[in-house]
Amino acid sequence: MNGTVSQTSHTGGMTSQFAQTRSEQGLSLLRSGYLFASRVRRRAGLSSDSGCPVRMPLLGKQTVLVRGEEGVQLFYDTSRVRRDGAMPGVVKGPLFGAGAVHGLDGEAHSVRKNQLADMAYEDERVAAYKPFVAEELEALVTRWRKGDNVYDSTATAFGRASFRWAGIPWSTREMDRWSHRMSRLLDTFGRPAVHLVSRLDRIALDRRFAALIRDVRAGKVAAPEDSVLAHMARLVDENGALVDARTAGIELQNLTRPNVAVARFAAFAATALAEHPEWVERIRRASEERDGALVDVPEAVAFAQEVRRVYPFVPMLPAEATQDTEIQGCPVHKGQRVLLDILGTNTDPASWDRAATFDPERFLGVEDAEAITTFIPQGGADVRTGHRCPGEKIAVTSLSAAVVALCRPEVQLPSDQDDLTFSWTHMLTRPVTGVRVRAA
C-alpha cells in the first residue's frame, strides 16, 4: 500500500494522525505543477484539501508536506527550520539570484532584510511609488487602443514604474528592454526546452545591474539622494562591510523584478473581472467617486487581494529542519525538508470561509491583510524578521491600480474562452493568451 493515514510517532509512542507515501515524488512534482500537493494527499489516502501532514521522499530527500496555520507556524519558526540551502539551485538561481536574501538565515538575513524593507516596505516608500504606477497605467490605457495583452503590457508598465521609483536613470527604451527580460525570466522558468533562455536572461540581468552598482559607486552614474539605487549601492552585510556589486545588483533586482511579476496577477485579475462583471461596475463607481483615481480604491484593493489568494503563483516553498521537531504529532527530523503548500494554505477550508469561492468582499475593511497567518501569496511572518516579501505593499498597489484601469468604461474585457484559460500543471502559470484587451 502506497499511502497510510495513521502512523506511530517516535516521540512518546503516541499514535498520531499523519500520512505518508513511500514512493519518490519528484516526477509527480514535474508533471503535476500546482496540483502536486493535492495529488500527494490523495495518493496518501487523504482528501485533497486535508490539513494532515504528509511524509514522502522528494528529489532524494525525506520531506514533510504541510499547509494551514500550523504549517505556516512551523515553516517560519527560525528556531526549528532554516531556508539557507533548502531551495534547489536550479530554482533559486534563475528566480532570485545567487546570494540573495531569500536564501539567508540568522544575522545575515536580518541585516539584509532590514535594509531591503527600509527601501520598499515603509509607507513613505510605497507612497513615493504610487504616482509612478498611476502615470504609467494611465498611459497604458491609451496604448490599449491599438490592442494588446494584459500580461505583456502591465509587465512593461510595472517595470517602468519600478525603475523610475528606484531612481534608475534609464531611457524608456532601456527600461522596456530590462522589464521584458525580467518578465521572460518567469515565462521560461520550469520549461526544460527553454531553460537556457532563462539562464541567459539571469546572467544578462545580473551583469547589467552589477555594472549599474559599480557605476554609482565610481561616481559615473548619479543616483538621486535617498533613492533606492543610492541605498543599494551602499548595501552592507552583517559585519558592516560593503557587499560586492553583483550581490547589490541582485538585491536591486529583487526590489524591482517582483513588481514586474505582478503582471501575472494582473492577467488573472482580468479573467476574474470578466467572470465577475458585477465587480467591474462596483470598482468603476468607487474610482469615479475618487475623481477617477487609480490607487487607493478600497474595492480594487479587496479585489486584488482575492486574486492573490485564489490564483496560482508560488506553489510551494522549501525549508530544512534544524532540529528534531513535530507538527500535529508528525515527527520532523533534523535535516529533513519541510515543504509549505502556499496555494493550499491560501485556500485552506479550515482557515477561510467558503475557501473555494472567489469573494473580494472578505477583504473589504481589512486594514492589514498581512496579519492573516494563512494569507501568504508572497511569503509569511514579519517582513523584517521572517521571509515575507518586502515589496508586498507595492505589489498590491500595482495590482489594485491595474484592476481599476481594467474597469475603465473604455476598456473592453475579454469574452473569448482562450483568454480565461491557464494550465494548473505548468509552473509558473498564467493565462495562455496573456489576456487580450482593447480600449475604445
Short mmCIF file of C-alpha atoms in Angstrom, two decimals:
data_model
loop_
_atom_site.label_atom_id
_atom_site.label_comp_id
_atom_site.label_asym_id
_atom_site.label_seq_id
_atom_site.Cartn_x
_atom_site.Cartn_y
_atom_site.Cartn_z
CA MET A 1 0.00 0.00 0.00
CA ASN A 2 1.46 3.37 -1.03
CA GLY A 3 -0.32 5.67 1.40
CA THR A 4 -1.36 5.18 5.03
CA VAL A 5 -3.14 7.67 7.26
CA SER A 6 -2.37 6.59 10.82
CA GLN A 7 1.28 6.26 11.83
CA THR A 8 3.01 5.87 15.19
CA SER A 9 5.07 8.82 16.27
CA HIS A 10 8.53 8.13 17.71
CA THR A 11 8.05 10.90 20.25
CA GLY A 12 6.45 9.21 23.20
CA GLY A 13 4.89 6.24 21.39
CA MET A 14 1.64 8.12 20.79
CA THR A 15 -0.44 7.33 17.72
CA SER A 16 -0.65 10.50 15.65
CA GLN A 17 -2.64 11.37 12.59
CA PHE A 18 -0.35 11.97 9.66
CA ALA A 19 0.10 10.33 6.30
CA GLN A 20 2.91 9.12 4.15
CA THR A 21 3.64 7.94 0.67
CA ARG A 22 6.70 5.76 0.19
CA SER A 23 7.47 6.32 -3.49
CA GLU A 24 9.71 9.11 -4.81
CA GLN A 25 7.56 12.09 -5.80
CA GLY A 26 9.98 14.11 -7.94
CA LEU A 27 8.46 13.04 -11.25
CA SER A 28 4.98 13.78 -9.91
CA LEU A 29 6.12 17.30 -8.97
CA LEU A 30 7.32 17.94 -12.52
CA ARG A 31 4.13 16.57 -14.05
CA SER A 32 1.58 17.95 -11.60
CA GLY A 33 2.68 21.54 -11.03
CA TYR A 34 0.17 23.33 -8.82
CA LEU A 35 -1.83 20.10 -8.42
CA PHE A 36 1.12 18.31 -6.81
CA ALA A 37 0.17 18.84 -3.16
CA SER A 38 -3.45 17.77 -3.59
CA ARG A 39 -2.41 14.71 -5.60
CA VAL A 40 0.13 13.69 -2.97
CA ARG A 41 -2.55 13.90 -0.31
CA ARG A 42 -4.92 11.71 -2.31
CA ARG A 43 -2.09 9.27 -3.01
CA ALA A 44 -1.51 9.07 0.74
CA GLY A 45 -5.18 8.26 1.39
CA LEU A 46 -6.32 11.75 2.37
CA SER A 47 -8.77 14.21 0.88
CA SER A 48 -7.17 16.74 -1.46
CA ASP A 49 -7.77 19.61 0.98
CA SER A 50 -6.75 17.76 4.15
CA GLY A 51 -4.60 19.66 6.62
CA CYS A 52 -2.86 16.46 7.68
CA PRO A 53 0.94 16.46 7.16
CA VAL A 54 2.29 14.04 4.58
CA ARG A 55 5.73 12.42 4.73
CA MET A 56 7.32 11.47 1.41
CA PRO A 57 10.62 11.11 -0.41
CA LEU A 58 11.05 14.05 -2.79
CA LEU A 59 14.07 14.64 -5.00
CA GLY A 60 16.06 12.16 -2.93
CA LYS A 61 15.24 13.71 0.45
CA GLN A 62 12.67 12.90 3.11
CA THR A 63 10.08 15.67 3.04
CA VAL A 64 7.09 16.66 5.13
CA LEU A 65 4.35 18.47 3.20
CA VAL A 66 2.44 20.93 5.41
CA ARG A 67 -0.28 23.53 4.97
CA GLY A 68 -2.58 25.76 7.01
CA GLU A 69 -1.90 27.72 10.17
CA GLU A 70 0.27 25.11 11.89
CA GLY A 71 2.23 24.59 8.70
CA VAL A 72 2.93 28.32 8.44
CA GLN A 73 3.97 28.50 12.09
CA LEU A 74 6.47 25.67 11.64
CA PHE A 75 7.82 26.92 8.33
CA TYR A 76 8.57 30.42 9.62
CA ASP A 77 9.89 29.33 13.03
CA THR A 78 13.59 30.09 12.61
CA SER A 79 14.41 28.17 15.78
CA ARG A 80 13.26 24.95 14.09
CA VAL A 81 13.83 25.38 10.34
CA ARG A 82 16.11 27.29 8.01
CA ARG A 83 15.83 28.44 4.40
CA ASP A 84 19.56 28.56 3.64
CA GLY A 85 20.37 25.73 1.23
CA ALA A 86 16.80 24.40 1.16
CA MET A 87 15.83 25.57 -2.32
CA PRO A 88 17.41 23.69 -5.24
CA GLY A 89 19.90 25.84 -7.15
CA VAL A 90 18.11 25.21 -10.44
CA VAL A 91 15.11 27.05 -8.94
CA LYS A 92 16.81 29.65 -6.75
CA GLY A 93 19.35 30.78 -9.35
CA PRO A 94 17.01 31.95 -12.13
CA LEU A 95 14.30 33.30 -9.83
CA PHE A 96 16.18 35.04 -7.02
CA GLY A 97 19.87 35.11 -7.90
CA ALA A 98 22.86 33.65 -6.09
CA GLY A 99 23.48 35.15 -2.65
CA ALA A 100 20.08 36.85 -2.46
CA VAL A 101 18.25 37.46 0.81
CA HIS A 102 15.82 34.61 0.07
CA GLY A 103 18.46 32.03 0.94
CA LEU A 104 19.90 33.68 4.05
CA ASP A 105 19.18 32.98 7.71
CA GLY A 106 20.12 34.36 11.11
CA GLU A 107 22.01 37.63 11.45
CA ALA A 108 22.90 37.75 7.75
CA HIS A 109 19.22 37.54 6.82
CA SER A 110 18.14 40.06 9.45
CA VAL A 111 20.66 42.72 8.41
CA ARG A 112 19.99 42.31 4.69
CA LYS A 113 16.22 42.10 5.07
CA ASN A 114 16.01 45.24 7.19
CA GLN A 115 17.85 47.24 4.54
CA LEU A 116 15.50 45.97 1.83
CA ALA A 117 12.42 46.60 3.98
CA ASP A 118 13.58 50.17 4.60
CA MET A 119 13.56 50.69 0.84
CA ALA A 120 10.30 49.01 -0.17
CA TYR A 121 8.06 48.40 2.81
CA GLU A 122 7.85 51.67 4.72
CA ASP A 123 4.75 53.74 3.99
CA GLU A 124 6.68 56.71 2.62
CA ARG A 125 8.41 54.45 0.08
CA VAL A 126 5.09 52.98 -1.01
CA ALA A 127 3.60 56.48 -1.24
CA ALA A 128 6.51 57.54 -3.45
CA TYR A 129 5.74 54.66 -5.81
CA LYS A 130 2.05 55.45 -6.30
CA PRO A 131 2.33 58.42 -8.69
CA PHE A 132 4.71 56.48 -10.92
CA VAL A 133 2.43 53.47 -11.33
CA ALA A 134 -0.63 55.71 -11.78
CA GLU A 135 1.11 57.65 -14.54
CA GLU A 136 2.30 54.51 -16.32
CA LEU A 137 -1.12 52.86 -16.18
CA GLU A 138 -2.88 55.97 -17.47
CA ALA A 139 -0.53 55.88 -20.45
CA LEU A 140 -1.14 52.15 -20.80
CA VAL A 141 -4.90 52.55 -21.14
CA THR A 142 -4.21 54.91 -24.04
CA ARG A 143 -1.89 52.34 -25.67
CA TRP A 144 -4.59 49.69 -25.30
CA ARG A 145 -6.49 51.49 -28.08
CA LYS A 146 -4.23 49.63 -30.51
CA GLY A 147 -4.93 46.33 -28.78
CA ASP A 148 -2.52 44.43 -26.56
CA ASN A 149 -2.49 41.77 -23.88
CA VAL A 150 -2.68 42.48 -20.18
CA TYR A 151 0.33 40.39 -19.19
CA ASP A 152 2.94 41.89 -21.51
CA SER A 153 1.66 45.45 -21.28
CA THR A 154 1.41 45.59 -17.49
CA ALA A 155 4.84 43.95 -17.13
CA THR A 156 6.22 46.88 -19.10
CA ALA A 157 4.20 49.46 -17.15
CA PHE A 158 5.16 47.99 -13.76
CA GLY A 159 8.79 47.77 -14.85
CA ARG A 160 8.88 51.42 -15.90
CA ALA A 161 7.21 52.49 -12.66
CA SER A 162 9.62 50.39 -10.57
CA PHE A 163 12.78 51.64 -12.27
CA ARG A 164 11.64 55.26 -12.03
CA TRP A 165 10.71 54.80 -8.37
CA ALA A 166 14.12 53.27 -7.67
CA GLY A 167 15.87 56.25 -9.23
CA ILE A 168 17.45 54.24 -12.06
CA PRO A 169 18.34 56.76 -14.80
CA TRP A 170 17.40 54.71 -17.85
CA SER A 171 15.69 55.71 -21.07
CA THR A 172 12.22 54.37 -21.77
CA ARG A 173 13.73 52.00 -24.31
CA GLU A 174 16.18 50.57 -21.79
CA MET A 175 13.51 50.27 -19.10
CA ASP A 176 11.34 48.31 -21.53
CA ARG A 177 14.26 46.08 -22.51
CA TRP A 178 15.01 45.01 -18.96
CA SER A 179 11.35 44.74 -18.00
CA HIS A 180 10.95 42.31 -20.89
CA ARG A 181 13.89 40.20 -19.76
CA MET A 182 12.60 40.11 -16.19
CA SER A 183 9.20 39.03 -17.44
CA ARG A 184 10.67 36.42 -19.77
CA LEU A 185 12.73 35.02 -16.91
CA LEU A 186 9.48 33.93 -15.26
CA ASP A 187 7.90 32.78 -18.51
CA THR A 188 10.77 30.41 -19.30
CA PHE A 189 11.18 29.12 -15.73
CA GLY A 190 10.23 25.46 -15.32
CA ARG A 191 10.25 24.76 -19.06
CA PRO A 192 13.21 22.47 -19.86
CA ALA A 193 13.08 23.24 -23.59
CA VAL A 194 13.81 26.93 -22.98
CA HIS A 195 15.65 26.70 -19.64
CA LEU A 196 18.78 28.02 -21.33
CA VAL A 197 16.90 31.22 -22.18
CA SER A 198 16.12 31.84 -18.50
CA ARG A 199 19.75 31.21 -17.56
CA LEU A 200 20.96 33.66 -20.22
CA ASP A 201 18.43 36.28 -19.09
CA ARG A 202 19.57 35.81 -15.49
CA ILE A 203 23.21 36.27 -16.49
CA ALA A 204 22.42 39.38 -18.54
CA LEU A 205 20.34 40.93 -15.76
CA ASP A 206 22.99 40.24 -13.13
CA ARG A 207 25.70 41.79 -15.30
CA ARG A 208 23.66 44.89 -16.14
CA PHE A 209 22.63 45.59 -12.56
CA ALA A 210 26.12 44.88 -11.20
CA ALA A 211 27.52 47.35 -13.74
CA LEU A 212 24.95 49.91 -12.62
CA ILE A 213 26.00 49.49 -8.98
CA ARG A 214 29.70 49.79 -9.91
CA ASP A 215 29.00 52.94 -11.91
CA VAL A 216 27.15 54.52 -8.98
CA ARG A 217 29.98 53.64 -6.60
CA ALA A 218 32.53 55.05 -9.03
CA GLY A 219 30.57 58.26 -9.50
CA LYS A 220 29.91 57.57 -13.19
CA VAL A 221 26.14 57.43 -12.62
CA ALA A 222 24.43 59.94 -10.35
CA ALA A 223 21.89 58.22 -8.12
CA PRO A 224 19.32 60.60 -6.61
CA GLU A 225 19.93 61.19 -2.92
CA ASP A 226 17.97 58.77 -0.71
CA SER A 227 16.86 56.78 -3.77
CA VAL A 228 16.60 53.00 -3.74
CA LEU A 229 19.51 52.89 -6.19
CA ALA A 230 21.71 55.00 -3.91
CA HIS A 231 20.93 52.84 -0.90
CA MET A 232 21.51 49.58 -2.76
CA ALA A 233 24.90 50.88 -3.87
CA ARG A 234 25.67 51.24 -0.14
CA LEU A 235 24.27 47.81 0.86
CA VAL A 236 26.28 46.19 3.66
CA ASP A 237 26.50 42.72 5.18
CA GLU A 238 26.14 41.66 8.81
CA ASN A 239 29.72 42.80 9.51
CA GLY A 240 29.11 46.27 8.12
CA ALA A 241 31.18 45.59 5.02
CA LEU A 242 30.01 46.78 1.61
CA VAL A 243 28.61 43.82 -0.33
CA ASP A 244 30.04 43.12 -3.76
CA ALA A 245 28.45 44.84 -6.76
CA ARG A 246 26.94 41.63 -8.10
CA THR A 247 25.06 40.91 -4.86
CA ALA A 248 23.92 44.52 -4.51
CA GLY A 249 22.69 44.40 -8.11
CA ILE A 250 20.77 41.20 -7.44
CA GLU A 251 19.06 42.79 -4.45
CA LEU A 252 18.22 45.86 -6.55
CA GLN A 253 16.56 43.44 -8.96
CA ASN A 254 14.75 41.85 -6.03
CA LEU A 255 13.22 45.24 -5.25
CA THR A 256 12.04 45.78 -8.83
CA ARG A 257 11.59 42.42 -10.58
CA PRO A 258 8.83 41.11 -8.23
CA ASN A 259 6.75 44.10 -9.28
CA VAL A 260 7.18 43.11 -12.94
CA ALA A 261 5.98 39.65 -11.89
CA VAL A 262 2.73 41.20 -10.62
CA ALA A 263 1.76 41.24 -14.31
CA ARG A 264 0.84 37.57 -13.88
CA PHE A 265 -1.68 38.53 -11.23
CA ALA A 266 -2.87 41.40 -13.44
CA ALA A 267 -3.66 38.90 -16.20
CA PHE A 268 -5.52 36.73 -13.70
CA ALA A 269 -7.36 39.82 -12.44
CA ALA A 270 -8.57 40.50 -15.98
CA THR A 271 -10.01 36.98 -16.20
CA ALA A 272 -11.60 37.38 -12.76
CA LEU A 273 -13.22 40.67 -13.80
CA ALA A 274 -14.57 39.02 -16.95
CA GLU A 275 -16.07 36.26 -14.81
CA HIS A 276 -17.41 38.65 -12.13
CA PRO A 277 -18.78 41.65 -14.07
CA GLU A 278 -20.66 42.93 -11.03
CA TRP A 279 -17.29 43.93 -9.57
CA VAL A 280 -16.35 45.87 -12.70
CA GLU A 281 -19.19 48.32 -12.17
CA ARG A 282 -18.59 48.44 -8.43
CA ILE A 283 -14.89 49.26 -8.79
CA ARG A 284 -15.58 51.76 -11.58
CA ARG A 285 -18.04 53.68 -9.39
CA ALA A 286 -15.65 53.65 -6.45
CA SER A 287 -12.89 55.10 -8.62
CA GLU A 288 -15.17 57.76 -10.09
CA GLU A 289 -16.17 58.80 -6.57
CA ARG A 290 -12.45 59.46 -6.01
CA ASP A 291 -12.10 61.62 -9.15
CA GLY A 292 -11.00 58.68 -11.29
CA ALA A 293 -8.14 57.68 -9.01
CA LEU A 294 -6.23 54.52 -9.91
CA VAL A 295 -4.66 53.97 -6.50
CA ASP A 296 -6.10 53.59 -3.00
CA VAL A 297 -9.53 52.42 -4.19
CA PRO A 298 -10.67 50.04 -1.40
CA GLU A 299 -12.85 47.89 -3.65
CA ALA A 300 -9.96 47.41 -6.08
CA VAL A 301 -7.57 46.57 -3.25
CA ALA A 302 -10.01 43.94 -1.95
CA PHE A 303 -10.35 42.50 -5.45
CA ALA A 304 -6.57 42.43 -5.86
CA GLN A 305 -6.11 40.61 -2.55
CA GLU A 306 -8.67 37.98 -3.51
CA VAL A 307 -6.90 37.44 -6.83
CA ARG A 308 -3.65 36.92 -4.91
CA ARG A 309 -5.37 34.46 -2.59
CA VAL A 310 -7.11 32.30 -5.21
CA TYR A 311 -4.98 32.34 -8.35
CA PRO A 312 -1.72 30.36 -8.60
CA PHE A 313 1.70 31.96 -8.46
CA VAL A 314 4.19 30.48 -5.98
CA PRO A 315 3.04 26.86 -5.47
CA MET A 316 5.26 25.73 -2.57
CA LEU A 317 8.34 26.79 -0.63
CA PRO A 318 11.02 24.54 0.96
CA ALA A 319 12.90 24.78 4.23
CA GLU A 320 15.08 22.37 6.21
CA ALA A 321 14.57 21.27 9.81
CA THR A 322 17.46 22.30 12.06
CA GLN A 323 16.35 20.07 14.95
CA ASP A 324 14.01 17.18 15.62
CA THR A 325 10.51 18.59 15.94
CA GLU A 326 6.91 17.73 15.06
CA ILE A 327 3.72 19.08 13.55
CA GLN A 328 0.33 17.72 14.52
CA GLY A 329 2.16 14.74 16.02
CA CYS A 330 4.05 14.06 12.80
CA PRO A 331 7.79 13.79 13.50
CA VAL A 332 10.09 16.03 11.50
CA HIS A 333 13.72 15.04 11.91
CA LYS A 334 16.76 17.27 11.69
CA GLY A 335 17.89 17.63 8.08
CA GLN A 336 14.53 16.72 6.58
CA ARG A 337 12.81 19.06 4.16
CA VAL A 338 9.66 20.95 5.19
CA LEU A 339 7.54 21.85 2.16
CA LEU A 340 4.90 24.54 2.70
CA ASP A 341 1.89 24.36 0.38
CA ILE A 342 1.39 28.06 -0.43
CA LEU A 343 -1.66 27.79 -2.68
CA GLY A 344 -3.22 25.16 -0.40
CA THR A 345 -2.76 27.44 2.60
CA ASN A 346 -4.30 30.42 0.81
CA THR A 347 -7.36 28.28 0.03
CA ASP A 348 -7.41 26.14 3.18
CA PRO A 349 -11.04 25.40 4.14
CA ALA A 350 -10.01 25.20 7.80
CA SER A 351 -8.81 28.82 7.64
CA TRP A 352 -11.12 30.51 5.13
CA ASP A 353 -14.90 30.72 4.99
CA ARG A 354 -16.08 29.41 1.60
CA ALA A 355 -12.42 28.96 0.69
CA ALA A 356 -13.12 27.84 -2.89
CA THR A 357 -15.36 30.83 -3.65
CA PHE A 358 -13.94 33.96 -5.27
CA ASP A 359 -15.24 36.71 -3.00
CA PRO A 360 -13.33 40.02 -2.68
CA GLU A 361 -15.86 41.05 -0.03
CA ARG A 362 -13.82 39.08 2.50
CA PHE A 363 -11.03 41.68 2.27
CA LEU A 364 -13.16 44.82 2.45
CA GLY A 365 -12.46 46.61 5.71
CA VAL A 366 -9.35 44.51 6.38
CA GLU A 367 -6.69 47.05 7.31
CA ASP A 368 -3.77 44.62 7.49
CA ALA A 369 -4.15 41.53 5.31
CA GLU A 370 -0.58 40.55 6.17
CA ALA A 371 -1.74 39.86 9.73
CA ILE A 372 -3.78 36.91 8.42
CA THR A 373 -1.49 33.96 9.18
CA THR A 374 -2.79 31.83 6.32
CA PHE A 375 -2.61 34.56 3.66
CA ILE A 376 0.86 34.06 2.22
CA PRO A 377 0.91 34.69 -1.56
CA GLN A 378 4.29 36.41 -1.17
CA GLY A 379 5.60 34.70 1.94
CA GLY A 380 4.67 34.93 5.58
CA ALA A 381 5.72 36.04 9.06
CA ASP A 382 7.04 39.51 9.85
CA VAL A 383 8.52 41.35 6.90
CA ARG A 384 11.72 42.20 8.79
CA THR A 385 12.31 39.03 10.79
CA GLY A 386 10.62 36.48 8.51
CA HIS A 387 10.62 35.77 4.79
CA ARG A 388 7.70 37.93 3.70
CA CYS A 389 8.43 39.88 0.53
CA PRO A 390 9.32 43.50 1.45
CA GLY A 391 7.67 44.67 -1.76
CA GLU A 392 4.25 43.24 -0.93
CA LYS A 393 2.60 46.63 -0.34
CA ILE A 394 3.95 47.89 -3.65
CA ALA A 395 2.74 44.71 -5.37
CA VAL A 396 -0.78 45.24 -4.03
CA THR A 397 -0.62 48.89 -5.10
CA SER A 398 0.35 47.86 -8.64
CA LEU A 399 -2.26 45.13 -8.92
CA SER A 400 -5.12 47.17 -7.49
CA ALA A 401 -4.27 50.09 -9.80
CA ALA A 402 -4.29 47.71 -12.78
CA VAL A 403 -7.68 46.42 -11.63
CA VAL A 404 -9.08 49.97 -11.70
CA ALA A 405 -7.58 50.56 -15.15
CA LEU A 406 -9.23 47.38 -16.43
CA CYS A 407 -12.57 48.62 -15.10
CA ARG A 408 -12.44 51.89 -17.04
CA PRO A 409 -15.54 52.22 -19.28
CA GLU A 410 -13.48 52.42 -22.47
CA VAL A 411 -11.68 49.13 -21.75
CA GLN A 412 -13.12 46.00 -23.33
CA LEU A 413 -12.58 42.95 -21.16
CA PRO A 414 -12.08 39.53 -22.76
CA SER A 415 -15.02 37.37 -23.78
CA ASP A 416 -13.09 34.60 -25.55
CA GLN A 417 -12.59 31.42 -23.52
CA ASP A 418 -8.96 31.31 -24.68
CA ASP A 419 -8.30 34.41 -22.60
CA LEU A 420 -9.60 32.71 -19.47
CA THR A 421 -7.57 29.51 -19.89
CA PHE A 422 -4.40 28.62 -18.00
CA SER A 423 -2.57 25.43 -17.03
CA TRP A 424 -2.60 24.06 -13.49
CA THR A 425 0.27 21.71 -14.28
CA HIS A 426 2.76 24.27 -15.61
CA MET A 427 4.78 26.35 -13.17
CA LEU A 428 4.84 29.33 -13.31
CA THR A 429 1.46 29.61 -14.95
CA ARG A 430 -0.57 32.47 -16.40
CA PRO A 431 -3.46 32.85 -18.87
CA VAL A 432 -2.32 31.40 -22.18
CA THR A 433 -3.00 34.50 -24.31
CA GLY A 434 -1.83 36.97 -21.68
CA VAL A 435 -5.48 38.14 -21.82
CA ARG A 436 -6.19 40.27 -24.86
CA VAL A 437 -7.50 43.75 -24.17
CA ARG A 438 -8.55 46.80 -26.18
CA ALA A 439 -9.65 50.31 -25.27
CA ALA A 440 -12.20 52.26 -27.28
#
